[in-house]
CSV table of C-alpha atoms in Angstrom, one decimal:
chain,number,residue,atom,x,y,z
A,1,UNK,CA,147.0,43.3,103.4
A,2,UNK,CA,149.2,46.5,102.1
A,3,UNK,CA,152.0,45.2,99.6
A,4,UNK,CA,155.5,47.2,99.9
A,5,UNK,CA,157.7,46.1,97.8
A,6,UNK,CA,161.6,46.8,98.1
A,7,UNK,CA,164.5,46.8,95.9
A,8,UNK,CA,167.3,45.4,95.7
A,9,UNK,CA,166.9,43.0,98.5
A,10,UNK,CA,171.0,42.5,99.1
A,11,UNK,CA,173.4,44.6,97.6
A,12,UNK,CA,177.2,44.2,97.6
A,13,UNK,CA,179.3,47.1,97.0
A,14,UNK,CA,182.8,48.7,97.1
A,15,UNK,CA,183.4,51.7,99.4
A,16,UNK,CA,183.1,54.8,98.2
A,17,UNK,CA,180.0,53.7,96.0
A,18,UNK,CA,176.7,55.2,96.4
A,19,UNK,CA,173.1,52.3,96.8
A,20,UNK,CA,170.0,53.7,95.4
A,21,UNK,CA,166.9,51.9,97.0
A,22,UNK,CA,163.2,51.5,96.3
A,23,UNK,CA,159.9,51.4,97.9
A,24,UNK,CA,156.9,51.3,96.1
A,25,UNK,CA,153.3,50.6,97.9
A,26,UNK,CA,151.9,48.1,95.0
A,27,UNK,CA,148.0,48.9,95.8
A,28,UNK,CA,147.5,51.7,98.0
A,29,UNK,CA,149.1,55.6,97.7
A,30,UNK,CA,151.3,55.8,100.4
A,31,UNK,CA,151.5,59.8,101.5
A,32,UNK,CA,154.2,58.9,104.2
A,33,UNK,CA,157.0,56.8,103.8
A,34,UNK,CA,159.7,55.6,106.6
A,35,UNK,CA,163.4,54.7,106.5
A,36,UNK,CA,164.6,52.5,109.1
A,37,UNK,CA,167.8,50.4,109.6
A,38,UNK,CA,168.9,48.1,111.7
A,39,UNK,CA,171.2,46.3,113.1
A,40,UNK,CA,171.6,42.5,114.0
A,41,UNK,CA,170.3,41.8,117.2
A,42,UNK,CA,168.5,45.4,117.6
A,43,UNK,CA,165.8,47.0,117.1
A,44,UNK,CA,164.5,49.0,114.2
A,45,UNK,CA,166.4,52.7,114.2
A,46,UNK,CA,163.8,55.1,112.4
A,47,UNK,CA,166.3,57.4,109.9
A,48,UNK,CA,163.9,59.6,108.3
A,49,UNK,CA,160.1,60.4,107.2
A,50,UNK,CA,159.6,61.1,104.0
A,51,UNK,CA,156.3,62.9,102.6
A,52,UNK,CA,155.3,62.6,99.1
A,53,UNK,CA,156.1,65.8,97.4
A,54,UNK,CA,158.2,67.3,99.7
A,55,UNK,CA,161.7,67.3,102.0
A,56,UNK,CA,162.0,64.3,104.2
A,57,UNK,CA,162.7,65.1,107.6
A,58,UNK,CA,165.7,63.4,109.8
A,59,UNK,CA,165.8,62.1,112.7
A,60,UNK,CA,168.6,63.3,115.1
A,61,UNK,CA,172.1,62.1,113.6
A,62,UNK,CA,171.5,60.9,110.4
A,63,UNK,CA,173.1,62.9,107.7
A,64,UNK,CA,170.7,64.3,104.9
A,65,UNK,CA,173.8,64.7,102.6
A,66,UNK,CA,174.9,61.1,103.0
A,67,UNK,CA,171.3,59.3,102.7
A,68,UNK,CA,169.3,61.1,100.0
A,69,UNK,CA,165.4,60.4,100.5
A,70,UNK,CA,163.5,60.9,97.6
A,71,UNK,CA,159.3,60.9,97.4
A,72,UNK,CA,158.2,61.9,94.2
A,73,UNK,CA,154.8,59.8,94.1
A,74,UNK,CA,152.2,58.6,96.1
A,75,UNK,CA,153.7,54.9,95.5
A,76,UNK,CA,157.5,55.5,95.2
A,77,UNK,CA,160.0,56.6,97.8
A,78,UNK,CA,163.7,56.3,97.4
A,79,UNK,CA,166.8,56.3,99.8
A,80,UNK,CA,170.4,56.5,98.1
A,81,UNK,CA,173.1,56.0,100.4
A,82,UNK,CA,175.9,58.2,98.8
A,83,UNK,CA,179.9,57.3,99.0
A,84,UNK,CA,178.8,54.4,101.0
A,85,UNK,CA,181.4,53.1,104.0
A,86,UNK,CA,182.1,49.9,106.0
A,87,UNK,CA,179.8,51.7,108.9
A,88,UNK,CA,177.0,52.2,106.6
A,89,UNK,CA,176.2,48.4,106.1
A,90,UNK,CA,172.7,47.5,107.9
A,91,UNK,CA,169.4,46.3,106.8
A,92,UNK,CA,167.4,48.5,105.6
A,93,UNK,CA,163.8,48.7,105.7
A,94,UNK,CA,161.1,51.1,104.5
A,95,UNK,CA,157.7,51.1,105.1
A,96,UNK,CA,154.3,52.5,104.0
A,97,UNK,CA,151.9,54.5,105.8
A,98,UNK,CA,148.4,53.8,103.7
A,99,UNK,CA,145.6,56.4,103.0
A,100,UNK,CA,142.7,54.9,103.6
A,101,UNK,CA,143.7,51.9,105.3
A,102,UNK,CA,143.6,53.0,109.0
A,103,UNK,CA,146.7,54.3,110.9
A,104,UNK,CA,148.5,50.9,109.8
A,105,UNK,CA,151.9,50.7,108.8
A,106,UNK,CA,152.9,48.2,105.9
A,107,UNK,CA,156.8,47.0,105.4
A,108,UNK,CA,158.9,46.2,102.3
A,109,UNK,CA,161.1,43.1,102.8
A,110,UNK,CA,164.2,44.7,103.6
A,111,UNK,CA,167.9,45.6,101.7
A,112,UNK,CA,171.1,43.8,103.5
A,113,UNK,CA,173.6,46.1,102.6
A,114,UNK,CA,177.2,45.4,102.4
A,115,UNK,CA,180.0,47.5,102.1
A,116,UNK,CA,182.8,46.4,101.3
B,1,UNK,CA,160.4,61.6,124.4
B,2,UNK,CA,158.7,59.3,123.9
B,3,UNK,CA,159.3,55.5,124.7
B,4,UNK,CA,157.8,52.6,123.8
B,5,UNK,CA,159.5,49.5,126.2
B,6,UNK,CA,159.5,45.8,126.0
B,7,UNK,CA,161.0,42.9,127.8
B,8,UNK,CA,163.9,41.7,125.7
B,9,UNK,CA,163.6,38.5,127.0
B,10,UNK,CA,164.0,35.8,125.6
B,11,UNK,CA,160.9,34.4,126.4
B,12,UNK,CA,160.6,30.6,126.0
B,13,UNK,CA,157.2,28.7,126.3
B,14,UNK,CA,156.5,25.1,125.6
B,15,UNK,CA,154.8,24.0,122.3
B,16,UNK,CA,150.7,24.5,123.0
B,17,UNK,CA,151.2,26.6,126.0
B,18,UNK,CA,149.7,30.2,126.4
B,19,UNK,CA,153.3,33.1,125.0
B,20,UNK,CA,152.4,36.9,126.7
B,21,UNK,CA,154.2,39.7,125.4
B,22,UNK,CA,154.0,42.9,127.1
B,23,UNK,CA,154.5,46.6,126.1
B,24,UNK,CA,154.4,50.0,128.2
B,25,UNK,CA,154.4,53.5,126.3
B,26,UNK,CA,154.8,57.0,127.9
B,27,UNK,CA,152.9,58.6,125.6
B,28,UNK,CA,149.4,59.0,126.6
B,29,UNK,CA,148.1,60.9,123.5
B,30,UNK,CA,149.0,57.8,121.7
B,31,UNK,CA,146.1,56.7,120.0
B,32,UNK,CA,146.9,53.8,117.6
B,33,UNK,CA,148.8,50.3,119.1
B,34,UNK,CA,150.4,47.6,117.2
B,35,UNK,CA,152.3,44.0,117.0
B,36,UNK,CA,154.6,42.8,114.5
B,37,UNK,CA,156.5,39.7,114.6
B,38,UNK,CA,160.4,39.9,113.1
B,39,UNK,CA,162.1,36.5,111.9
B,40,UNK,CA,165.6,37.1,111.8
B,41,UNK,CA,166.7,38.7,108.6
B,42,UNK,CA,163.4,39.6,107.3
B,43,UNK,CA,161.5,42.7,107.9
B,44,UNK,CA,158.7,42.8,110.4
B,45,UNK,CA,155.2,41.9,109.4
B,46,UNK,CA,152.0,43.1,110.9
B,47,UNK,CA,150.1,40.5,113.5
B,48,UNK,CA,147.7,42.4,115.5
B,49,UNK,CA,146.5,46.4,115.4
B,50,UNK,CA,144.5,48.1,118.3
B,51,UNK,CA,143.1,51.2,118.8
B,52,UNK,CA,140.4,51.0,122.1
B,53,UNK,CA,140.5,49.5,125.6
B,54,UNK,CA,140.3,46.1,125.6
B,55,UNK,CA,140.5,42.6,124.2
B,56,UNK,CA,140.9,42.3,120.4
B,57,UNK,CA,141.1,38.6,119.1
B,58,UNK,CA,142.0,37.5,115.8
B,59,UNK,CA,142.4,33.4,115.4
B,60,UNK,CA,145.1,32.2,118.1
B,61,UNK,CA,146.4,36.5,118.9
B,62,UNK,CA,144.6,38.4,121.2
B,63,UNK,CA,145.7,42.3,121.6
B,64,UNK,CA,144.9,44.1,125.1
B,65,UNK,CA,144.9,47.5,125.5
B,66,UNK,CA,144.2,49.4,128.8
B,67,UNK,CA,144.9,53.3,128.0
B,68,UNK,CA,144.9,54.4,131.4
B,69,UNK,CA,148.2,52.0,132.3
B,70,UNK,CA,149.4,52.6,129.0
B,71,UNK,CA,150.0,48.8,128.7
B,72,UNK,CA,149.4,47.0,125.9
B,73,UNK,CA,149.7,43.1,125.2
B,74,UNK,CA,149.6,40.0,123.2
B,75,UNK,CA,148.6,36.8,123.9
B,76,UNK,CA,149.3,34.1,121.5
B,77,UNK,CA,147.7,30.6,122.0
B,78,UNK,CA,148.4,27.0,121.3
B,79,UNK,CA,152.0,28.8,120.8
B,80,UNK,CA,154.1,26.7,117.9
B,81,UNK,CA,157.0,26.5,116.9
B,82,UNK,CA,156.8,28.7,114.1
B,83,UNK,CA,155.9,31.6,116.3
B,84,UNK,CA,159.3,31.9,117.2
B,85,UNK,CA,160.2,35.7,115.9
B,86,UNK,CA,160.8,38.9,117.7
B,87,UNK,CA,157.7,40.5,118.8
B,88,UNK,CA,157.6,44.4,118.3
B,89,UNK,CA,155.2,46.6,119.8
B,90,UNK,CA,154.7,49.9,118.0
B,91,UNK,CA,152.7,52.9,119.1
B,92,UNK,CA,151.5,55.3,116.7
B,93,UNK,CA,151.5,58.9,117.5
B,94,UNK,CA,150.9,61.9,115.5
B,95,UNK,CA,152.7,61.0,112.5
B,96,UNK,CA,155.0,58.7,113.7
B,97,UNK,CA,155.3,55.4,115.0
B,98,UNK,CA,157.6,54.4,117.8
B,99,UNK,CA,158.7,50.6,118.1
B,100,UNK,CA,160.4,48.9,121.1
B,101,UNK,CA,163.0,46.5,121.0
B,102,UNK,CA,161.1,43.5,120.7
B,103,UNK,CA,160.7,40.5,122.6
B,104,UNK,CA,162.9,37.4,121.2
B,105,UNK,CA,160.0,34.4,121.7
B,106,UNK,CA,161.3,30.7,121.5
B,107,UNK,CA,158.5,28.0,121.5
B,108,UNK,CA,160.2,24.8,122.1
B,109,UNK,CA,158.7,21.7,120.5
């Protein structure tokens, strides 16, 4: 299948701080991109769609200033979670949706993010 | 809005028995159907994909789909231990792809 690969997989840092994360797909272009986090025990919580090339749209609630979504190529989406807080500490997941590959979607391995 | 639902369960079944997983949507333009399975702490990973009525097998996971009660299943054989994950259903439509909030499966050995 797809390969999504995500970066960092855990990062540890001090409030205040701002987390830059990436997504690449490794061997497909990957026109659409998704943020999700989630919490232990729940379900994933879709934050935003990001299209290469242009402004990612938001789902209801999330704050556009706080988590910056960057999709500059058809293989690289990032999300940087700016002055990060206690609250913001999740997992993190993006995933991939691949042209040319059916209506599948294709997940990097997740960033544990800790807040301190 | 639309909804994809599961049973949270949890869901135990014995080691070699049949594990069903079920999934409604409200959507009925939804076209594209899918099952991930979620170990705890890792990111969810792609089982099964449908996209028509019916039965679609692949080794011990068979998908069903029937559009008209917008239900969609799986069926995992011979269940093992190592099947036990969360089981998420997601339902593509338009552009975006709605999950439910999985179903916790324990196979005891």
């Amino acid at each position: 299948g797809a390969v999504v690969s995500q970066h960092p997989s855990r990062v540890i840092c001090k409030s205040g701080t701002s987390v830059k994360i990436e997504c690449r797909s490794l061997d497909f272009q990957a026109t659409t991109m998704f943020w999700y986090r989630q919490f232990p025990k729940q379900s994933l919580m879709l934050m935003a769609t990001s299209n290469e090339g242009s402004k990612a749209t938001y789902e209801q609630g999330v704050e556009k200033d706080k988590f910056l979504i960057n999709h500059a190529s058809l293989t690289l989406s990032t999300l940087t979670v700016t002055s990060a807080h206690p609250e913001d500490s999740s997992f993190y997941i993006c995933s991939a949706r691949a042209v040319g590959i059916g209506e599948k979607l294709f997940f990097g391995s997740g960033t544990q993010l800790s807040v301190l | 809005q639309k909804e994809v639902e599961q049973n949270s369960g949890p869901l135990s079944v014995p080691e070699g028995a049949i594990a069903s997983l079920n999934c409604t949507y409200s959507d009925r333009v939804s076209q594209s159907f899918f099952w991930y399975r979620q170990y705890s702490g890792k990111s969810p990973e792609l089982i099964m994909s449908i996209y028509s009525n019916g039965d679609k097998e692949d080794g011990r996971f068979t998908a069903q789909l029937n559009k008209a009660s917008q239900y969609v299943s799986l069926l995992i054989r011979d269940s093992q231990p190592s099947d036990s994950a969360t089981y998420l259903c997601a339902v593509e439509t338009g552009n975006q792809f709605y999950f439910g909030t999985g179903t916790s499966l324990t196979v005891i050995p």
